Amino acid sequence: MVESLWNDEEGASYPGDLGSRVYTSRLLGRDKSLVLHGGGNTSVKIRETNRFGEEEEILYVKGSGWDLETIEAAGFSPVRLGAAARLATLPRLSDPEMVNELRTAMTLASAPTPSVEAILHAVLPFKYVDHTHADAVVTLTNNPDGEALVREAYGDSVVVIPYVMPGFDLARLCAERFPAAAGPQTVGMVLLNHGIFSFGATARESYERMIELVRRAERLLERRGAWSLGRYPQTPETPADAPDPLAIARLRHEVSRAAGFPMVLVSDRNPRTLAFARREDLSRIAQGPATPDHVIRTKRLPLIGRDVAAYIQEYRRYFDEHAKSHTMLDPAPRVILDPELGLATAGRTVKDAAIAAEIYEHTMDIIERAGRLGGYRALPARDLFDMEYWDLEQAKLAKAGKPPLFAGEVALVTGAASGIGRAAVEALLSRGAAVVGLDIDSRIEAMLSRRDFLGLRCDVTVEGEVTAALARGIEAFGGLDLLVLNAGIFPAARRIAELPLAEWDRVMRVNLDANLLLMRLSHPFLKLAPAGGRVVVIGSKNVPAPGPGAAAYSASKAALHQLARVAALEWGRDGIRVNVLHPNAVFDTGVWTDEVLASRAAAYNLTVEEYRRNNVLRVEVTSRDVAELAAELCGPRFAKTTGAWIPVDGGNERVI
Ligand code: ZN
């Protein structure tokens, strides 16, 4: 149940009227059962003196693009209150006109565009106004008896407004209805199928009224036996129950194809999601979002099961039925409920998929609680269509800008804990890919703490470990598009006359055999890469120009080079490109300690500095140089290149 998070000491560190507005907005944002991901909005009305010495009432309202949880004073747009409130007297106002009127009524040109609910905040005659989409409240209102339940929870302490699309029409309706229905007892306003408002003379009063109102809804749910959802049975799982990684990759392939661009697919498989996804009445209850602005994150309906083609057909039908002059958005599902996968969500980024998952986790609770109160009833398709295709909602998504090069794609890098491998992880992440990093060094597991990276300890020479690592990567991100084969060993120099077979075998196993394994086991997934699979093999200058004392290393890399060329031939028809990089003298890796570097330089009669740049261009080659080129090789500039080998060595006379 919700609780007030107000803390005097913490509150005191946010001085002034706007400061306390920032503080309690953040308190609302901290509780996910009140608002999720950019949902909800807040405001405060402050008297200020303008440049001419005149007093003006300014509405500071949440700016679009800000999240309540992390909002700062700069996230509130200052709008002249009179100008904003007066807009509600107009008979109609289009969205672009509304945005223009609000922006030109601001007192700070650089402030963000005011929330789409700014006019509504302006017409409510209270200093502080808070608005959330609290789970408990939308559980009551998404119900055939929604209004009666709200009355039962609140009596006449709130004004109830029927569902109208957010924006100008809602503000106008509230401007009309609120003064007529409000009395001295009014502390809030419920918008059916949408959310709740509270107000007060201070930030704390308005915030604590919000908490109290939401608690009353929760208590009603409790009285009706609809609050506690019980425990989900821990279904006995055998390895055979684990979803087939190939089936997940196929599903992700189809979803991406429907979208027209690659998407990651993140599975959340636990007793709760499995119990929901296995409900027999699922198609009847999983109707639509609990509050309309979730539709841009989750689409109106989840995909139940794996029939993507049927989902697309249904989406087209919904579009054709409601569209006027709209252009259809991509018809791919974002939320998938499957008896084996539980809840899976698709997104252009792992973050987007995680947002859809979090929203749907709340939606599952709302649906199940509402089910015990007489049934969950979402808004009709027409209203959700209007919201999904509302320019102002789409603008929220567009704010993210052009997606990065590998948005929605998944890469796997071996030897990822250091040197070129680690640099490749960073190069791929910075281009928008989700990355699985494998290394025999267990530090890989804690190397980066971000949800688009999965570090796994793995001995790539052991088939079972590679199979398991691939399965975990597929479960985390849905598929595999890019493979960077980097892991390798460089043993101490030894002449052929003294080279034991055991050492030869050890080098071959890591530098050659392991890569055969990785290629073979990755092939079925790379084949399903929505934009075509890409493999980059980190070879060595020793392939075209071997060195004495490095027989095992040079031979293993030469064989690897040949393996890659054969893969390029065999996999071309699967749309998979395979290219090789031949770096040389990359000294910022674990192999090259200061001592080794100094002794090698001395062997050539060079200073360390000269030795580092001992190439045609006299440049130092870093791990990052190699990694950036590896990433670019996977990009569109090389779309028509396969089977190539490219030196990254500053120019080597023996190679040229
Ligand atoms: Zn809202």
XYZ file of C-alpha atoms and ligand atoms in Angstrom:
657
model
C 0.000 0.000 0.000
C 1.163 3.528 -0.672
C 2.657 5.552 2.133
C 3.704 9.141 2.527
C 7.430 9.444 1.899
C 7.508 13.020 3.217
C 10.572 13.714 5.319
C 11.019 17.084 7.047
C 14.772 17.096 6.795
C 14.824 16.118 3.143
C 11.999 18.572 2.408
C 13.999 21.403 3.977
C 16.717 20.919 1.386
C 14.239 22.032 -1.302
C 13.530 25.648 -0.280
C 10.820 27.923 -1.662
C 7.474 27.270 -3.366
C 9.073 25.841 -6.503
C 11.575 23.851 -4.431
C 8.870 22.087 -2.459
C 7.076 21.479 -5.776
C 10.196 19.713 -7.041
C 10.487 17.708 -3.824
C 6.968 16.274 -3.668
C 6.962 15.657 -7.435
C 9.994 13.467 -6.883
C 8.244 11.707 -4.001
C 5.349 10.860 -6.319
C 7.795 9.654 -8.969
C 9.541 7.347 -6.518
C 6.433 5.225 -6.070
C 5.832 3.168 -9.222
C 2.290 2.365 -8.139
C 1.507 6.087 -8.594
C 3.268 6.971 -11.847
C 5.413 5.142 -14.383
C 7.866 6.528 -16.942
C 6.933 10.099 -17.702
C 3.351 9.618 -16.499
C 1.587 12.091 -14.210
C 2.229 15.792 -13.833
C 2.316 18.485 -11.163
C 2.189 22.270 -10.876
C 2.407 25.265 -8.552
C 1.081 28.804 -8.972
C 3.486 31.525 -7.839
C 3.118 35.338 -7.763
C 6.107 37.018 -9.342
C 7.124 40.548 -10.289
C 7.809 40.977 -13.984
C 10.342 43.228 -15.707
C 7.927 46.198 -15.515
C 7.482 45.852 -11.765
C 3.995 44.381 -12.132
C 2.760 41.372 -10.164
C 1.876 38.337 -12.238
C 0.566 34.896 -11.381
C 2.794 32.251 -12.984
C 1.866 28.595 -13.393
C 4.932 26.370 -13.070
C 3.824 23.123 -14.699
C 5.806 19.980 -15.514
C 7.479 20.294 -18.883
C 7.084 17.488 -21.362
C 10.055 15.154 -21.557
C 10.672 15.260 -17.799
C 10.082 12.395 -15.399
C 8.605 13.195 -11.967
C 11.138 10.964 -10.246
C 14.117 12.992 -11.446
C 12.563 16.379 -12.165
C 14.416 19.588 -11.297
C 13.299 23.208 -11.112
C 14.344 23.579 -14.774
C 11.816 20.850 -15.644
C 8.897 23.151 -14.814
C 7.695 25.526 -17.546
C 6.633 28.983 -16.307
C 3.404 29.988 -18.064
C 1.364 33.166 -17.423
C -1.609 31.779 -15.519
C -4.211 34.180 -16.913
C -3.286 33.386 -20.492
C -3.311 29.620 -19.880
C -6.615 29.564 -17.974
C -8.331 31.790 -20.536
C -7.648 29.209 -23.260
C -10.212 26.938 -21.576
C -12.961 29.403 -22.564
C -12.339 28.821 -26.271
C -14.820 26.498 -28.001
C -11.987 24.585 -29.665
C -8.243 24.621 -30.018
C -6.175 22.235 -32.118
C -3.098 20.582 -30.621
C -0.562 22.680 -32.568
C -2.544 25.809 -31.631
C -2.580 24.787 -27.972
C 1.150 24.141 -27.924
C 1.753 27.462 -29.654
C -0.472 29.400 -27.206
C 1.210 27.798 -24.206
C 4.719 28.297 -25.517
C 4.102 31.937 -26.305
C 2.663 32.465 -22.820
C 5.877 31.309 -21.168
C 8.121 33.754 -19.327
C 11.275 31.821 -20.190
C 11.904 31.128 -23.855
C 14.283 28.246 -23.186
C 11.879 26.329 -20.901
C 10.493 22.962 -22.053
C 7.068 22.767 -23.697
C 4.435 22.719 -20.927
C 2.646 19.410 -20.233
C -0.412 18.665 -22.390
C -2.400 19.035 -19.151
C -1.164 22.606 -18.495
C -4.550 24.235 -19.176
C -6.219 21.790 -16.778
C -3.703 22.696 -14.061
C -4.384 26.376 -14.796
C -8.146 26.128 -14.292
C -7.995 24.298 -10.953
C -8.132 27.052 -8.306
C -5.440 25.693 -5.971
C -1.838 26.647 -5.426
C -0.502 23.079 -5.710
C -1.978 20.453 -8.050
C -0.789 16.832 -8.294
C -1.847 14.308 -10.931
C -1.067 10.579 -11.029
C -2.295 7.415 -12.732
C -2.315 5.486 -9.433
C -2.776 1.737 -9.922
C -5.476 1.468 -7.251
C -7.540 4.286 -8.760
C -7.435 2.975 -12.322
C -8.282 -0.472 -10.914
C -11.555 1.032 -9.692
C -12.306 3.044 -12.804
C -11.524 0.436 -15.496
C -14.612 -1.406 -14.440
C -18.230 -1.638 -15.643
C -19.200 -0.065 -12.292
C -16.283 2.325 -12.225
C -18.157 5.441 -11.208
C -20.065 3.666 -8.424
C -16.833 2.246 -7.034
C -15.243 5.698 -7.040
C -18.252 7.059 -5.167
C -18.022 4.226 -2.677
C -14.324 4.959 -2.049
C -14.551 8.742 -1.922
C -18.112 9.864 -1.253
C -18.364 13.507 -2.252
C -14.755 14.401 -1.460
C -13.796 14.187 -5.137
C -15.283 15.478 -8.379
C -15.731 12.698 -10.965
C -15.083 13.439 -14.630
C -16.028 10.955 -17.372
C -13.333 9.863 -19.797
C -12.322 12.459 -22.359
C -9.081 12.418 -24.264
C -6.342 14.346 -22.423
C -5.411 17.781 -23.719
C -7.664 20.706 -24.570
C -11.008 18.848 -24.516
C -10.344 17.452 -21.046
C -9.242 20.854 -19.717
C -12.387 22.474 -21.118
C -14.644 19.811 -19.625
C -12.982 20.162 -16.207
C -13.186 23.959 -16.388
C -16.951 23.546 -16.811
C -17.659 20.652 -14.447
C -15.250 21.254 -11.588
C -16.612 24.585 -10.280
C -20.184 23.279 -10.577
C -19.475 20.065 -8.648
C -16.804 21.118 -6.143
C -17.561 22.138 -2.585
C -15.596 22.902 0.581
C -15.209 19.133 1.116
C -13.476 18.593 -2.278
C -9.864 17.421 -2.036
C -9.458 15.720 -5.382
C -10.782 14.871 -8.821
C -11.020 11.447 -10.445
C -10.796 11.094 -14.221
C -12.466 7.818 -15.173
C -10.180 5.352 -17.026
C -7.303 7.775 -16.585
C -6.185 8.831 -13.105
C -6.592 11.195 -10.188
C -5.825 14.786 -9.114
C -5.254 16.179 -5.644
C -4.704 19.787 -4.583
C -3.636 21.823 -1.606
C -2.352 25.122 -0.287
C 1.101 23.609 0.290
C 3.113 21.008 -1.587
C 2.905 18.716 1.415
C -0.871 19.040 1.768
C -1.466 18.267 -1.898
C 0.966 15.335 -1.815
C -0.433 13.830 1.364
C -3.963 14.164 0.059
C -2.862 12.198 -3.013
C -1.470 9.470 -0.766
C -4.626 9.442 1.373
C -6.904 9.292 -1.694
C -4.960 6.406 -3.194
C -5.018 4.598 0.153
C -8.778 4.905 0.271
C -8.965 3.174 -3.108
C -6.586 0.494 -1.836
C -8.661 0.003 1.307
C -11.796 -0.443 -0.771
C -10.001 -3.094 -2.828
C -8.964 -4.768 0.396
C -12.504 -4.733 1.806
C -13.725 -6.381 -1.377
C -11.041 -9.080 -1.210
C -9.420 -7.688 -4.342
C -6.171 -6.367 -2.917
C -4.044 -9.377 -2.037
C -3.244 -11.400 -5.122
C -1.808 -14.275 -3.130
C 1.338 -16.122 -3.959
C 2.037 -17.534 -7.337
C 2.740 -21.228 -7.335
C 6.359 -21.995 -7.953
C 5.740 -24.249 -10.931
C 8.229 -27.106 -10.913
C 10.615 -26.384 -13.740
C 12.674 -28.994 -15.503
C 15.309 -28.126 -18.096
C 12.789 -29.272 -20.698
C 10.506 -26.402 -19.635
C 13.074 -23.775 -20.517
C 12.067 -22.140 -23.769
C 14.066 -23.174 -26.818
C 16.503 -20.332 -27.640
C 15.896 -20.861 -31.330
C 12.144 -20.429 -30.831
C 12.801 -17.129 -29.024
C 15.076 -15.959 -31.839
C 12.423 -16.890 -34.418
C 9.797 -14.925 -32.525
C 12.095 -11.911 -32.305
C 12.810 -12.229 -36.041
C 9.103 -12.122 -36.843
C 8.398 -9.235 -34.488
C 11.294 -7.254 -35.985
C 10.131 -8.003 -39.495
C 6.658 -6.757 -38.595
C 8.179 -3.578 -37.171
C 10.420 -2.996 -40.174
C 13.512 -2.658 -37.955
C 15.431 -4.859 -35.517
C 14.149 -5.004 -31.945
C 15.462 -6.687 -28.844
C 13.127 -9.097 -27.099
C 13.501 -9.240 -23.333
C 11.900 -12.188 -21.490
C 10.700 -11.924 -17.918
C 9.998 -15.487 -16.947
C 8.958 -15.941 -13.341
C 6.100 -17.578 -11.438
C 4.031 -14.380 -11.561
C 4.316 -13.728 -15.309
C 3.926 -17.438 -16.114
C 0.784 -17.712 -13.987
C -0.747 -14.716 -15.767
C 0.335 -15.842 -19.236
C -1.168 -19.293 -18.585
C -4.613 -18.032 -17.565
C -7.309 -19.642 -19.628
C -9.316 -16.441 -19.903
C -6.273 -14.432 -21.017
C -7.631 -13.228 -24.339
C -10.748 -11.924 -22.600
C -9.014 -10.069 -19.767
C -5.855 -8.740 -21.494
C -7.778 -5.973 -23.240
C -5.923 -2.733 -23.113
C -3.893 -0.340 -20.981
C -5.152 0.904 -17.627
C -4.413 4.534 -18.455
C -4.344 5.785 -22.023
C -0.801 7.135 -22.264
C 0.606 3.634 -21.767
C -0.602 2.781 -25.256
C 2.469 4.333 -26.883
C 4.688 1.974 -24.873
C 2.675 -1.249 -24.917
C 0.392 -0.888 -27.980
C -3.294 -1.433 -27.309
C -3.165 -5.224 -27.067
C -0.504 -7.756 -26.132
C 0.341 -10.626 -28.470
C -0.990 -13.773 -26.828
C 1.117 -16.738 -27.885
C 3.409 -16.422 -30.893
C 1.217 -15.891 -33.947
C 2.737 -12.599 -35.080
C 1.004 -12.726 -38.481
C -2.430 -12.868 -36.844
C -1.482 -9.977 -34.553
C -0.496 -7.834 -37.530
C -3.746 -8.650 -39.278
C -5.722 -7.624 -36.205
C -3.682 -4.426 -35.870
C -4.425 -3.506 -39.500
C -8.120 -4.110 -38.919
C -8.039 -1.808 -35.874
C -6.162 0.825 -37.856
C -8.497 0.660 -40.862
C -11.517 0.909 -38.609
C -10.413 4.064 -36.799
C -7.950 5.885 -39.058
C -8.878 9.037 -40.912
C -5.852 10.598 -42.594
C -3.309 8.853 -40.376
C -0.237 6.970 -41.485
C -0.064 3.550 -39.901
C 2.581 3.087 -37.239
C 4.474 -0.191 -37.244
C 2.081 -3.037 -36.362
C 4.554 -5.053 -34.273
C 3.525 -6.069 -30.741
C 5.503 -4.654 -27.806
C 4.112 -6.980 -25.135
C 3.954 -10.758 -25.585
C 2.245 -13.155 -23.180
C 3.267 -16.726 -23.784
C 2.770 -19.827 -21.645
C 6.480 -20.716 -21.946
C 8.067 -17.261 -22.002
C 5.843 -15.572 -19.447
C 6.035 -11.868 -20.242
C 8.313 -10.834 -23.107
C 8.638 -7.274 -24.350
C 10.081 -5.873 -27.560
C 11.830 -2.533 -27.975
C 14.221 -0.560 -30.104
C 16.427 -0.484 -27.024
C 16.658 -2.675 -23.938
C 15.430 0.352 -21.978
C 12.265 0.636 -24.094
C 11.606 -3.078 -23.665
C 12.126 -2.722 -19.903
C 9.682 0.213 -19.745
C 7.021 -1.835 -21.564
C 7.688 -4.723 -19.158
C 7.372 -2.565 -16.063
C 4.150 -0.997 -17.309
C 2.722 -4.407 -18.094
C 3.699 -5.843 -14.724
C 1.538 -3.139 -13.130
C -1.187 -3.768 -15.707
C -1.316 -7.479 -14.774
C -1.991 -6.587 -11.124
C -4.612 -4.029 -12.123
C -6.375 -6.531 -14.381
C -6.383 -9.258 -11.729
C -7.614 -6.960 -8.966
C -10.288 -5.461 -11.187
C -11.297 -9.016 -12.063
C -12.282 -9.575 -8.445
C -14.371 -6.403 -8.436
C -16.629 -7.315 -11.313
C -14.234 -7.350 -14.245
C -11.530 -5.303 -15.902
C -12.876 -3.082 -18.636
C -10.388 -0.974 -20.586
C -11.335 1.991 -22.741
C -12.903 1.228 -26.114
C -10.527 0.777 -29.048
C -11.638 4.103 -30.532
C -10.342 6.107 -27.540
C -7.089 4.182 -27.383
C -6.584 4.692 -31.107
C -6.990 8.449 -30.659
C -4.342 8.338 -27.961
C -1.933 6.065 -29.863
C -2.154 8.291 -32.925
C -2.191 11.587 -31.056
C 0.597 13.797 -32.400
C 1.475 15.036 -28.937
C 2.014 11.474 -27.674
C 4.040 10.475 -30.720
C 6.151 13.592 -30.165
C 7.208 12.098 -26.804
C 8.691 9.112 -28.624
C 10.161 11.215 -31.431
C 12.107 13.182 -28.844
C 14.494 10.254 -28.621
C 15.764 11.296 -32.091
C 17.273 9.164 -34.806
C 18.078 5.684 -33.510
C 21.766 4.751 -33.301
C 23.423 2.473 -35.883
C 22.789 -0.840 -34.137
C 19.535 0.008 -32.329
C 17.616 -3.171 -31.585
C 20.567 -5.420 -32.465
C 22.462 -7.853 -30.244
C 26.219 -8.452 -30.321
C 28.364 -11.139 -28.741
C 32.043 -10.467 -28.065
C 34.556 -13.072 -26.854
C 37.545 -12.194 -24.722
C 35.456 -9.207 -23.657
C 37.007 -8.439 -20.265
C 40.074 -6.584 -21.533
C 41.969 -5.144 -24.482
C 40.367 -5.257 -27.936
C 37.394 -7.274 -26.637
C 36.499 -4.737 -23.985
C 36.953 -1.898 -26.463
C 34.644 -3.770 -28.875
C 31.984 -4.023 -26.152
C 32.167 -0.254 -25.702
C 32.179 0.485 -29.445
C 29.067 -1.653 -29.950
C 27.207 -0.299 -26.910
C 27.915 3.253 -28.042
C 26.302 2.384 -31.389
C 23.125 1.188 -29.670
C 23.620 -2.604 -29.662
C 22.868 -4.759 -26.639
C 26.024 -6.739 -25.897
C 26.794 -10.137 -24.420
C 30.443 -10.277 -23.320
C 32.147 -13.637 -22.752
C 35.442 -14.116 -20.975
C 37.233 -16.795 -19.030
C 37.970 -14.103 -16.438
C 34.994 -13.958 -14.056
C 35.456 -10.200 -13.633
C 33.462 -9.950 -16.879
C 30.282 -10.490 -14.840
C 30.622 -7.215 -12.954
C 32.465 -5.295 -15.673
C 29.611 -2.957 -16.574
C 26.429 -2.321 -14.690
C 23.856 -1.454 -17.351
C 20.910 -3.417 -18.559
C 22.009 -3.582 -22.195
C 25.141 -5.521 -21.213
C 25.323 -9.119 -20.028
C 28.768 -10.336 -18.923
C 29.176 -14.110 -18.666
C 32.140 -16.153 -17.557
C 32.691 -18.756 -20.234
C 35.477 -21.041 -21.383
C 34.963 -20.809 -25.135
C 36.806 -24.081 -25.725
C 34.051 -26.031 -23.912
C 31.014 -26.707 -26.095
C 28.564 -26.964 -23.185
C 29.644 -23.585 -21.815
C 29.278 -21.870 -25.187
C 25.826 -23.409 -25.702
C 24.714 -22.250 -22.245
C 26.116 -18.747 -22.737
C 24.312 -18.379 -26.068
C 21.061 -19.533 -24.450
C 21.424 -16.936 -21.686
C 22.200 -14.203 -24.190
C 19.132 -15.115 -26.264
C 16.897 -15.134 -23.192
C 18.235 -11.711 -22.183
C 17.998 -9.942 -25.561
C 16.128 -12.220 -27.971
C 18.681 -13.022 -30.656
C 22.140 -12.545 -32.107
C 23.106 -10.210 -34.940
C 26.793 -9.414 -34.541
C 29.564 -11.765 -33.501
C 33.059 -10.491 -32.682
C 35.516 -13.361 -32.335
C 38.349 -11.878 -30.362
C 39.413 -14.308 -27.612
C 42.886 -15.623 -28.213
C 46.203 -16.403 -26.547
C 49.716 -15.362 -27.437
C 52.200 -17.745 -25.817
C 55.820 -16.907 -24.998
C 58.214 -17.081 -27.955
C 59.462 -20.578 -28.776
C 61.319 -21.927 -31.811
C 59.808 -24.867 -33.718
C 62.742 -27.040 -32.686
C 61.597 -26.678 -29.050
C 57.815 -26.514 -29.529
C 55.984 -29.212 -27.546
C 52.812 -30.626 -29.053
C 50.863 -29.822 -25.881
C 51.533 -26.120 -26.306
C 50.694 -26.262 -30.001
C 47.403 -27.995 -29.121
C 46.576 -25.465 -26.414
C 47.030 -22.527 -28.799
C 45.022 -24.271 -31.518
C 42.204 -25.007 -29.093
C 41.734 -21.406 -28.024
C 42.632 -19.540 -31.204
C 41.093 -21.922 -33.703
C 38.845 -24.716 -32.376
C 36.903 -22.424 -30.035
C 36.081 -20.132 -32.954
C 34.797 -23.044 -34.993
C 32.515 -23.887 -32.055
C 31.325 -20.313 -31.677
C 30.645 -19.989 -35.396
C 28.852 -23.289 -35.651
C 26.685 -22.735 -32.565
C 25.917 -19.102 -33.497
C 25.012 -19.812 -37.110
C 21.310 -20.657 -36.592
C 20.872 -17.393 -34.633
C 22.884 -15.233 -37.043
C 20.667 -16.591 -39.828
C 17.670 -15.108 -38.010
C 19.238 -11.641 -37.595
C 16.593 -9.248 -38.954
C 19.161 -7.090 -40.764
C 21.542 -9.957 -41.622
C 24.211 -11.502 -39.430
C 27.724 -10.087 -39.278
C 30.885 -11.724 -38.014
C 34.169 -9.962 -37.381
C 37.197 -12.134 -36.739
C 40.177 -10.595 -34.995
C 43.126 -12.142 -36.853
C 46.724 -10.943 -36.712
C 49.456 -9.349 -38.783
C 51.169 -12.697 -38.299
C 48.845 -14.184 -40.926
C 50.392 -12.282 -43.868
C 53.718 -11.708 -42.066
C 54.567 -14.338 -39.453
C 57.398 -13.952 -36.989
C 60.052 -16.382 -35.835
C 59.286 -17.963 -32.477
C 55.517 -17.649 -33.050
C 54.761 -20.824 -35.007
C 51.729 -21.953 -33.013
C 50.231 -18.458 -32.832
C 50.858 -17.657 -36.520
C 49.566 -21.040 -37.700
C 46.446 -20.830 -35.521
C 45.596 -17.328 -36.789
C 46.278 -18.362 -40.409
C 43.917 -21.309 -40.022
C 41.337 -19.048 -38.366
C 41.671 -16.635 -41.275
C 40.966 -19.497 -43.690
C 38.042 -20.699 -41.556
C 36.543 -17.195 -41.752
C 36.895 -17.095 -45.541
C 35.135 -20.439 -45.891
C 32.376 -19.164 -43.569
C 32.007 -16.109 -45.824
C 31.485 -18.483 -48.773
C 29.096 -20.827 -46.995
C 26.993 -18.194 -45.228
C 26.569 -15.621 -47.964
C 23.235 -17.087 -48.958
C 22.084 -16.717 -45.333
C 22.811 -13.010 -45.540
C 25.712 -13.301 -43.097
C 28.873 -11.283 -43.746
C 32.218 -12.475 -42.378
C 35.274 -10.221 -42.393
C 38.696 -10.348 -40.775
C 40.839 -7.657 -39.166
C 44.582 -8.084 -38.888
C 45.846 -5.839 -36.094
C 49.480 -5.504 -35.135
C 51.352 -4.113 -32.179
C 48.324 -3.211 -30.066
C 50.134 -2.524 -26.828
C 47.304 -1.381 -24.541
C 46.232 -4.963 -23.814
C 46.887 -7.238 -20.844
C 49.646 -9.132 -22.665
C 51.897 -6.102 -22.943
C 53.162 -5.121 -19.508
C 55.686 -2.282 -19.239
C 58.481 -4.828 -18.737
C 57.584 -6.900 -21.809
C 57.326 -3.722 -23.857
C 60.734 -2.483 -22.638
C 62.439 -5.813 -23.358
C 60.916 -6.083 -26.871
C 61.919 -2.503 -27.668
C 65.471 -3.230 -26.460
C 65.592 -6.353 -28.659
C 65.061 -4.108 -31.710
C 67.412 -1.395 -30.442
C 64.514 1.047 -30.169
C 63.151 3.203 -27.373
C 59.707 2.149 -26.098
C 58.207 5.202 -27.796
C 59.828 4.314 -31.138
C 58.817 0.697 -30.769
C 55.165 1.653 -30.210
C 55.146 3.573 -33.501
C 57.353 1.255 -35.481
C 55.205 1.242 -38.645
C 54.866 3.041 -41.977
C 52.606 5.782 -40.674
C 54.546 6.133 -37.369
C 51.272 5.951 -35.411
C 50.350 4.010 -32.321
C 47.564 1.447 -32.843
C 45.228 1.106 -29.854
C 42.567 -1.418 -28.860
C 40.046 1.275 -29.516
C 41.245 1.736 -33.124
C 40.717 -1.976 -33.767
C 37.366 -2.078 -31.953
C 35.956 0.947 -33.785
C 36.868 -0.591 -37.121
C 35.338 -3.918 -36.050
C 32.083 -2.090 -35.251
C 32.131 -0.171 -38.533
C 32.691 -3.429 -40.435
C 29.260 -4.467 -39.122
C 27.696 -1.214 -40.314
C 26.056 -0.150 -43.586
C 29.255 1.172 -45.218
C 30.447 -2.422 -45.469
C 27.021 -3.864 -46.352
C 28.394 -5.345 -49.551
C 31.710 -6.601 -48.219
C 32.312 -10.160 -47.076
C 35.376 -12.384 -46.941
C 37.635 -9.315 -46.713
C 40.720 -8.947 -44.560
C 41.892 -5.543 -43.498
C 45.112 -4.654 -41.707
C 44.966 -2.313 -38.684
C 48.666 -1.892 -38.111
C 49.745 1.608 -39.112
C 51.160 0.074 -42.314
C 53.614 -2.805 -42.236
C 56.278 -3.065 -44.919
C 56.102 -6.844 -44.947
C 52.331 -6.778 -45.363
C 52.167 -4.007 -47.959
Zn -2.750 11.782 -16.950
